[in-house]
Every structure is written in C-alpha cells, then in structure tokens.
CSV table of C-alpha atoms in Angstrom, one decimal:
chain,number,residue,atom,x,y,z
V,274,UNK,CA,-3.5,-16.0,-29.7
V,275,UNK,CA,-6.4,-13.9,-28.5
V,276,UNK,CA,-5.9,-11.8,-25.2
V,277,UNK,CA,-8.9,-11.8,-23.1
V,278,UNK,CA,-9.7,-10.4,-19.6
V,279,UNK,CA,-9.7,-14.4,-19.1
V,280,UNK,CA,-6.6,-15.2,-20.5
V,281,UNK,CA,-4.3,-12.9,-18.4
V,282,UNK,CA,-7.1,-14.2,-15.2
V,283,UNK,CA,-5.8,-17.8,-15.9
V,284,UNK,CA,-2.6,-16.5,-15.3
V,285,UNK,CA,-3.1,-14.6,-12.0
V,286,UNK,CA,-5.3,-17.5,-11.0
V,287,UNK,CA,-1.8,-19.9,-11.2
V,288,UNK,CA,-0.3,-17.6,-9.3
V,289,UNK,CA,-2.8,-17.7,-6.9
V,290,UNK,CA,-2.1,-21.3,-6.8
V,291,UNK,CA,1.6,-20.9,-6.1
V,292,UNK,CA,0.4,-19.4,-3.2
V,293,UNK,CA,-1.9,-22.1,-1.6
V,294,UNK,CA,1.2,-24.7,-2.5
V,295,UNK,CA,2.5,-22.8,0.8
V,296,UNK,CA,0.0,-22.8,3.2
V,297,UNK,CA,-0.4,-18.9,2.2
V,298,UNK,CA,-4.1,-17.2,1.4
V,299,UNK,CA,-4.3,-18.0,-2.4
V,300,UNK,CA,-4.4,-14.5,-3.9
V,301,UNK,CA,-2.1,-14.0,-7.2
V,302,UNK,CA,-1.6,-11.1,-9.3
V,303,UNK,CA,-0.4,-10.4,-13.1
V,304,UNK,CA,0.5,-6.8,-14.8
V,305,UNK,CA,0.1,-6.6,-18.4
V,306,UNK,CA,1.6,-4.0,-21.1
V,307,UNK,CA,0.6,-4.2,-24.7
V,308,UNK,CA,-0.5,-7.5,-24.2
V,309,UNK,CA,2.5,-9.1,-22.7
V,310,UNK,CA,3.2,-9.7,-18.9
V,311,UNK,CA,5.7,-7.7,-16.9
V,312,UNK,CA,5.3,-8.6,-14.0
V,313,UNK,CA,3.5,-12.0,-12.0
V,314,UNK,CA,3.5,-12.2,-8.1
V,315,UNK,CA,1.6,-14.0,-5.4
V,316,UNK,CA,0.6,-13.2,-1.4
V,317,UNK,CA,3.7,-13.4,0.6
V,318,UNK,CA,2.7,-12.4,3.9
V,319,UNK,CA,3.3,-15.3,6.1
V,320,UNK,CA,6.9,-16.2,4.3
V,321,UNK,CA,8.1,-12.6,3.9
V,322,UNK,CA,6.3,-12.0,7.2
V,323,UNK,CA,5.7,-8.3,5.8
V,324,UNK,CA,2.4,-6.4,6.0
V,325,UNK,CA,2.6,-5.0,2.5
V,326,UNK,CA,3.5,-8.5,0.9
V,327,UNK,CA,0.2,-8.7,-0.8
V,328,UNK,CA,0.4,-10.3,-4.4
V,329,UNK,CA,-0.6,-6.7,-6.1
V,330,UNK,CA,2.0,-4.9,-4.4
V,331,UNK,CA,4.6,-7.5,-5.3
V,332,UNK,CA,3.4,-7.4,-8.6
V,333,UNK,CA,3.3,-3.2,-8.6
V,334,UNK,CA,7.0,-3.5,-7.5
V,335,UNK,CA,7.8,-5.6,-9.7
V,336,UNK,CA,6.4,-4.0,-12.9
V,337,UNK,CA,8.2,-0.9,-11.7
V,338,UNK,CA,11.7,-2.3,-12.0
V,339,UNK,CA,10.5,-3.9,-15.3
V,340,UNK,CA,9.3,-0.5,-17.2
V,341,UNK,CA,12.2,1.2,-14.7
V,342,UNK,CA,9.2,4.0,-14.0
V,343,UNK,CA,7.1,4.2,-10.7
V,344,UNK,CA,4.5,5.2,-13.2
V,345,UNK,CA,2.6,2.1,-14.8
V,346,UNK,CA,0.8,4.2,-17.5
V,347,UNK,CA,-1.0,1.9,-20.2
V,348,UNK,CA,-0.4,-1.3,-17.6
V,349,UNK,CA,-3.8,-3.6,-16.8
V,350,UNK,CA,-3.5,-5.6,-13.3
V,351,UNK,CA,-5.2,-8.8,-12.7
V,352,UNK,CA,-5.7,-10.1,-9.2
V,353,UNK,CA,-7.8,-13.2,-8.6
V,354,UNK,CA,-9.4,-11.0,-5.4
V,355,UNK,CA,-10.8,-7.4,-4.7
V,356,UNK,CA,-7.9,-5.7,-3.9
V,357,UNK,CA,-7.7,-4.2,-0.6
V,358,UNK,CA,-7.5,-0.5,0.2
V,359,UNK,CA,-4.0,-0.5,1.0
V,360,UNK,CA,-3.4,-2.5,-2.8
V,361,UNK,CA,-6.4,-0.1,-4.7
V,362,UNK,CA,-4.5,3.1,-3.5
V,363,UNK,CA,-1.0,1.5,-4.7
V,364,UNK,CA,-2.9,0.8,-8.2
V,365,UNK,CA,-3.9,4.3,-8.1
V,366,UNK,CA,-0.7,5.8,-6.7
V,367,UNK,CA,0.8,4.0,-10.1
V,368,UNK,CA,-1.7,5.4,-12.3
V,369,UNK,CA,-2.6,1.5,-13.7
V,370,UNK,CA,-5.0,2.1,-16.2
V,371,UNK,CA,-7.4,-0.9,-15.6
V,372,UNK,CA,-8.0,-2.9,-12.5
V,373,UNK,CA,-9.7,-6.7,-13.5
V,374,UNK,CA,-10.4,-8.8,-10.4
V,375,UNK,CA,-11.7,-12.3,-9.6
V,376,UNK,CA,-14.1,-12.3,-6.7
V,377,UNK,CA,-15.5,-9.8,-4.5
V,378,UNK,CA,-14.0,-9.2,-1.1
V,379,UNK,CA,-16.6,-8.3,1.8
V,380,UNK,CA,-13.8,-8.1,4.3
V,381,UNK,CA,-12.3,-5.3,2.7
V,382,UNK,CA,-12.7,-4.8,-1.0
V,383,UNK,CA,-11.6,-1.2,-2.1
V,384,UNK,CA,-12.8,-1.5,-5.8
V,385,UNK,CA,-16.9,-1.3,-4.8
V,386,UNK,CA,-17.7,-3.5,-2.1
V,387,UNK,CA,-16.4,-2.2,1.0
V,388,UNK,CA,-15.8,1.5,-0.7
V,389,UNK,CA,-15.2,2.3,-3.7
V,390,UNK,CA,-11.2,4.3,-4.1
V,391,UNK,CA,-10.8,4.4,-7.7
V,392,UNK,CA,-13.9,6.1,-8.4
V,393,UNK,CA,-12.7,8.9,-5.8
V,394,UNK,CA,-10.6,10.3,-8.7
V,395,UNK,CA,-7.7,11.1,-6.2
V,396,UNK,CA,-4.8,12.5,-7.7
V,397,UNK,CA,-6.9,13.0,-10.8
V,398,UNK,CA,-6.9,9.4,-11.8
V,399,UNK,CA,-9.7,7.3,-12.0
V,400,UNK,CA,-8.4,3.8,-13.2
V,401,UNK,CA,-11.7,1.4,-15.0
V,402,UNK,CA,-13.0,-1.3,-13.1
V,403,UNK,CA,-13.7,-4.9,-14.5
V,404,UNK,CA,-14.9,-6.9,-11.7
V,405,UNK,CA,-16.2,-10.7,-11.7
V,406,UNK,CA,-13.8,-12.6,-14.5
V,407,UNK,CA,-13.8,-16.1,-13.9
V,408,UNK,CA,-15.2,-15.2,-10.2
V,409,UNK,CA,-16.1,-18.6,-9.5
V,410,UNK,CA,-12.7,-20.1,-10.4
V,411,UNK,CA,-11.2,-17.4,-8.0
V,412,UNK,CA,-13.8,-17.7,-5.0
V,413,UNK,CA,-13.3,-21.5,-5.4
V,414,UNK,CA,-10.1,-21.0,-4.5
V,415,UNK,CA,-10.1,-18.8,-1.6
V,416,UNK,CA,-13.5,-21.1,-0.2
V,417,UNK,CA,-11.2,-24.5,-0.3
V,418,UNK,CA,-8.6,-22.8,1.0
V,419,UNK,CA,-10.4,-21.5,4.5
V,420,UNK,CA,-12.2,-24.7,4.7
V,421,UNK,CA,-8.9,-26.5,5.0
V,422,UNK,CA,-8.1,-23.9,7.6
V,423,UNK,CA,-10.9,-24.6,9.6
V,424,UNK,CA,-10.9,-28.6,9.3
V,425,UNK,CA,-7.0,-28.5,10.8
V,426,UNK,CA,-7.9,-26.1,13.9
V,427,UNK,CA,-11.2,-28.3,14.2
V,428,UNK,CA,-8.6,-31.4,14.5
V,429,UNK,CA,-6.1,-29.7,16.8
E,89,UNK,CA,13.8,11.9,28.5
E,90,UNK,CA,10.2,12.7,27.9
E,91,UNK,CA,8.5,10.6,25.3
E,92,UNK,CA,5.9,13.1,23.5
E,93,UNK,CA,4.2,12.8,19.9
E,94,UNK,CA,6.2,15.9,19.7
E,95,UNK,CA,9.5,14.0,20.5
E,96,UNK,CA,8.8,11.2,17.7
E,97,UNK,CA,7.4,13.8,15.3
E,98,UNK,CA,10.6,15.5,15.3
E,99,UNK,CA,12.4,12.6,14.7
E,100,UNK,CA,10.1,12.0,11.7
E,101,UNK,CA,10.9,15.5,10.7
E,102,UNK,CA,14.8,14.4,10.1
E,103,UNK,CA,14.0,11.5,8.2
E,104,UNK,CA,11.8,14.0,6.0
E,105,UNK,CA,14.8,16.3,5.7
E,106,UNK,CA,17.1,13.8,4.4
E,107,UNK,CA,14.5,13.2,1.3
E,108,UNK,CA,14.0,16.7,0.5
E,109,UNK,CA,17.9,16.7,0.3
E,110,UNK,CA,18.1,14.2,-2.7
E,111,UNK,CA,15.3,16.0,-4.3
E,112,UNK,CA,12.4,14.0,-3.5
E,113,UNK,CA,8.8,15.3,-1.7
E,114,UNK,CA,10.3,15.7,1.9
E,115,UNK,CA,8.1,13.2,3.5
E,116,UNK,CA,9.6,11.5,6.8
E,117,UNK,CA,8.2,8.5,8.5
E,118,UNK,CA,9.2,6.4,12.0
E,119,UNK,CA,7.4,3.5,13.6
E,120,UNK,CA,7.8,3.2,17.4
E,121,UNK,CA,7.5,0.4,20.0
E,122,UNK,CA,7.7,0.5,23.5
E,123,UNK,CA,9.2,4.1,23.1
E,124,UNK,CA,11.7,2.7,21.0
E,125,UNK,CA,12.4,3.9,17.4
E,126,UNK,CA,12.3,0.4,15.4
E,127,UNK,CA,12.1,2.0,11.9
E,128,UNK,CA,13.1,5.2,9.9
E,129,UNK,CA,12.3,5.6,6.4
E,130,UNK,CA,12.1,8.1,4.1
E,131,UNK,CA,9.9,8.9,0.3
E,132,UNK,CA,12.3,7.5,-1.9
E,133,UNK,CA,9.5,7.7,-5.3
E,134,UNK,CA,11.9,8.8,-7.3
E,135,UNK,CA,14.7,7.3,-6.4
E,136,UNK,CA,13.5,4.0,-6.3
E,137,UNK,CA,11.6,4.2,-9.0
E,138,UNK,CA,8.5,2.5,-7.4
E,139,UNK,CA,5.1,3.8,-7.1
E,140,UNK,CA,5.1,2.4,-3.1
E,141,UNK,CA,8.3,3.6,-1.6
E,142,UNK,CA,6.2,6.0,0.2
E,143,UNK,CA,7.7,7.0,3.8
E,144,UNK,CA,5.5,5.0,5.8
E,145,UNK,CA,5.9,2.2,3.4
E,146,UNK,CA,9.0,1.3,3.6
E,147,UNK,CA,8.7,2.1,7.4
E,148,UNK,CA,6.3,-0.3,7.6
E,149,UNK,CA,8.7,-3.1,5.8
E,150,UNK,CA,11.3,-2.5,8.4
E,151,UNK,CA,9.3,-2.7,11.4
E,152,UNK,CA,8.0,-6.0,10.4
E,153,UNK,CA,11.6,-6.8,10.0
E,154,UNK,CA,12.7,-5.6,12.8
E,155,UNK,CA,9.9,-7.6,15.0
E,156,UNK,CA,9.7,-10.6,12.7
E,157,UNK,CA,5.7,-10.4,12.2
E,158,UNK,CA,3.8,-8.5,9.7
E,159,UNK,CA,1.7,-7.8,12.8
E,160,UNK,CA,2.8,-3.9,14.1
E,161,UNK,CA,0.1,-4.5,17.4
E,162,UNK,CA,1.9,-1.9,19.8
E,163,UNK,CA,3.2,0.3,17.7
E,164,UNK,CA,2.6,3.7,16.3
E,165,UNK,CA,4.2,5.4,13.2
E,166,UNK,CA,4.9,9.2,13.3
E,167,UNK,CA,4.4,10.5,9.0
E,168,UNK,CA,4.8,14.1,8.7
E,169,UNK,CA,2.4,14.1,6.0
E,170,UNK,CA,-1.2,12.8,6.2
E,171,UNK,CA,-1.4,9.4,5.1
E,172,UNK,CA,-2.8,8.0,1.4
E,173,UNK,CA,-5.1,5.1,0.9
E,174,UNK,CA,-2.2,2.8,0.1
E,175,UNK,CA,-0.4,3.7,3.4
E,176,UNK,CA,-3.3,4.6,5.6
E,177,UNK,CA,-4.3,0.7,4.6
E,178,UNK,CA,-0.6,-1.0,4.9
E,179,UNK,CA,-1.2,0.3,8.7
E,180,UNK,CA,-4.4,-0.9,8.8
E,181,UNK,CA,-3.2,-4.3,7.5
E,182,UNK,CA,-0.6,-4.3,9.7
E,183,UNK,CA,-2.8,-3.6,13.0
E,184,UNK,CA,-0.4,-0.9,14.2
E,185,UNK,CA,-2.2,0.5,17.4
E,186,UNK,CA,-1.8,4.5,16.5
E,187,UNK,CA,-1.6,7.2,13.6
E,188,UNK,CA,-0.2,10.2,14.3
E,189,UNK,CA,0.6,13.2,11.3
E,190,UNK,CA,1.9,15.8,11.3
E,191,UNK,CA,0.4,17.7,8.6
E,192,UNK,CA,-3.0,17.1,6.6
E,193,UNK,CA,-3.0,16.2,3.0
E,194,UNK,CA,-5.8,18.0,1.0
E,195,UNK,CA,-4.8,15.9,-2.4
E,196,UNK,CA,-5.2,12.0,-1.2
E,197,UNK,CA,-5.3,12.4,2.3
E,198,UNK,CA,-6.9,9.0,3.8
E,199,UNK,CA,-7.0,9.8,7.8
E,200,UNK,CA,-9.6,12.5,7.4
E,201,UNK,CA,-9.3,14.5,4.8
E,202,UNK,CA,-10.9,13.2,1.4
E,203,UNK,CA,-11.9,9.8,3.1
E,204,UNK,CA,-11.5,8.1,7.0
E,205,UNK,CA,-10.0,4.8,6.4
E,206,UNK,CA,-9.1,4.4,10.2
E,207,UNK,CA,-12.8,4.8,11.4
E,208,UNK,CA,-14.0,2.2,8.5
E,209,UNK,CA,-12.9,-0.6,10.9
E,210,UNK,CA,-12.1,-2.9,8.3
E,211,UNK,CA,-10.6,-6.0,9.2
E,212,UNK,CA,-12.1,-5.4,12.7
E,213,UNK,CA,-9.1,-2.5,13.6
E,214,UNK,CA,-9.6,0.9,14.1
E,215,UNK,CA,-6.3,2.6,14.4
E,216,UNK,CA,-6.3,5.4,16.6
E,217,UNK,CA,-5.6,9.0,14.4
E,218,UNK,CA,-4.0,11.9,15.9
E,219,UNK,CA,-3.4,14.7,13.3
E,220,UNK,CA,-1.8,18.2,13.3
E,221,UNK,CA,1.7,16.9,15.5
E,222,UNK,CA,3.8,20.1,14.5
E,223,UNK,CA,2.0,20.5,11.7
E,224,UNK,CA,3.5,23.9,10.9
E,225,UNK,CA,6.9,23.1,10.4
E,226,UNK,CA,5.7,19.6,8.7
E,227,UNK,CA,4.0,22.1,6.2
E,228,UNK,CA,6.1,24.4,5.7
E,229,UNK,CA,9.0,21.8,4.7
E,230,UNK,CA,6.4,20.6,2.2
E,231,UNK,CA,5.3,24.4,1.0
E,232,UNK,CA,9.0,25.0,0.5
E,233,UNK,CA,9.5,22.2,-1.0
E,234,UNK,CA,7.0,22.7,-4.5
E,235,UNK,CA,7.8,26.4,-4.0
E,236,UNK,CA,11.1,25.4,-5.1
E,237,UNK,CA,10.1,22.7,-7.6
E,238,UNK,CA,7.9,26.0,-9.0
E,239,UNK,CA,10.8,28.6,-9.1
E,240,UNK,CA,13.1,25.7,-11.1
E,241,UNK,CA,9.8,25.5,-13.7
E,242,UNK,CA,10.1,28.7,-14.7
E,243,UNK,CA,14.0,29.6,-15.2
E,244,UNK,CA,13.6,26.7,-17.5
C-alpha cells in the first residue's frame, strides 16, 4: 500500500460524506501517525448543537484519547476544507506536525486565505501546510451541498 | 446586586483558582446571559489530556448545552487570560455578543496582542473586546503560578 496525501484525503473525504448523509455541512477530518489513522471525525454542529463541534476538533479530541497526550507530535490532519481559525489554532495548540486540506475557504480559512495562523509561529510552532489535495473532489462536495440548501428554501 | 465586568470577572477568578489547585495553568472562564452565570469551566490541559480543554472551551461546550444552540447571541464570556486563536475563534463561531479578559497574553494572545481576531469580522461577527478586567490579580495568579512551576525546576 502506498500512503499518499490522497490516500488519507479519500478518507477524510468519506467522512465528509457521513456528514452530508445528515443534512450537516460536509466537512470530515482524519489524523494520521506513522501512517496509520488514530482518529476519523466529521462536522457535528447541528446534531451536537455545539459551537466547537467542527470535524477537526472532533478529530483533535479524539486523537488525544488515542495517543493519551494533548500533544499530537509526529500526527498529519487531513480535512476536506480550510480549517477555520478556531480549528488552525487547535492544530497548533496540539503541535500537529502537517496540516493537508481539500479546498480553500474564503469565508474564513486560517491556513492562507483569510490569514494565515500557522505561519505566525505562535507558541514556537509552525506546523507545514499542504493545501489543494483532491480540491475539486472536496469543493464538489461542499458546492452540491449549498445548492441543495438553496433549492429547498427556494421551494418553501 | 450590581452586575459589573468586575462582578463576572471575579467569578472567573474562582473558576481559575480551582485549576491552579490541581496543578494546571490557573486559567478561569464563565459565559453569561441575561446576567445569569450559564457556564463555569476551568483549563483542564493536563488533566484531560486534550490539547482544547482550554477554559473558555469547555465554557463554550456548556453554554451551548445549557441553551440548546451552538449559537451564544446574547452572551458574553469573562476568561481571565487573553484569549488564543482557537478560543478567540470558538467565540467567534459561536456569535457570542462580548469578550471581556482579564489579563493580556503576550505568547498567543488573539484579542489584540499578536493578532485581532474579533475586528477580522469573519463570518460577518465582530465580537465586542474588553481587555484589562482586574487584570492585576488575573496576572499575578498566572505570575505565581510559573514562578512556582520555576522554583520546582530547580530543587529537581
């Protein structure tokens, strides 16, 4: 088996579709160690009705029981979006090594497109960036999803 | 009874007490609605063992349980310690109305002091910041607090 940036991507991007299966924004997440997955999560917010129930901080938590350390030292996360400031500053927080995301996110992007945390070098850690893997696949996702949105409030 | 920033911050002050008595960086957080106290939460890093169980994080988890929404409109949260990216962007996410701190944070501080999150106006909300709420004894609890951690370094 040969781990690629794309491989572990498929695998955020089916978690991503766990997420549109109920009615949430479909954003999924993965965290890999030594080429293994420890932890796989999707957005939450609507069903957990939580603020914070984004799938990177899910997945953040999650990989934090796993390795029983709130440092993730040596961990890559895949998320099939930009992460969001609030999701950048957990990555950094957790000293992840390498973020790898799917599209870009004008709204609020934290990893270059809005601003730019993890090249801030707070707390003296500057995780590497790895933006655009299988970004169409990703946007296409997100793009059906608001469409659908917009078609049921157009019918209502 | 006279409802101050003062009042709330004390009261945030507590919470921050009760971490720096099971060892952790005293850090104190409370959301309030209505003049109503609808969360208390404490840093609970090491505890937990998870890089987001910041004060205001887990503030911010039981607010939205407490009102049932991840939207916080109406509220504000009291942290005696200058927000971080990851929390200054949970409130951000969660729309809560006001900031206010007690003390600034020169390391990761994201309400002013190494970047302005609030005044970015992602997502179209632009928290209001207040900063410097009894910021003395908020600092001191913190200077204590790695003088400590310091002195125990050195007997070792």
């Amino acid at each position: 088996m040969i781990y690629t940036d794309e491989f572990f991507m498929k695998e955020a991007l089916k978690q991503a579709r766990k997420a549109e299966s109920i009615g949430e924004v479909p954003i999924g997440a993965v965290i890999v160690k030594d080429n293994k997955i420890i932890a796989r999560a999707y957005n939450k917010r609507e069903k957990i009705q939580s603020a914070d129930a984004h799938a990177e901080m899910l997945a953040i938590r999650k990989a934090c029981r796993s390795v029983g350390n709130w440092r993730l030292s040596g961990c890559t996360l895949y998320v099939t979006l930009e992460p969001c400031p609030m999701c950048a500053g957990a990555m950094i927080n957790a000293r992840i090594d390498r973020i790898v995301y799917g599209a870009p996110n004008p709204q609020s992007g934290a990893c270059g497109t809005r601003l730019h945390l993890p090249e801030m070098n707070l707390l003296n850690h500057t995780p590497e960036i790895c933006g655009g893997i299988l970004q169409q696949d990703c946007a296409k996702l997100m793009n059906d999803f608001f469409k659908a949105v917009r078609k049921k409030k157009q019918k209502q």
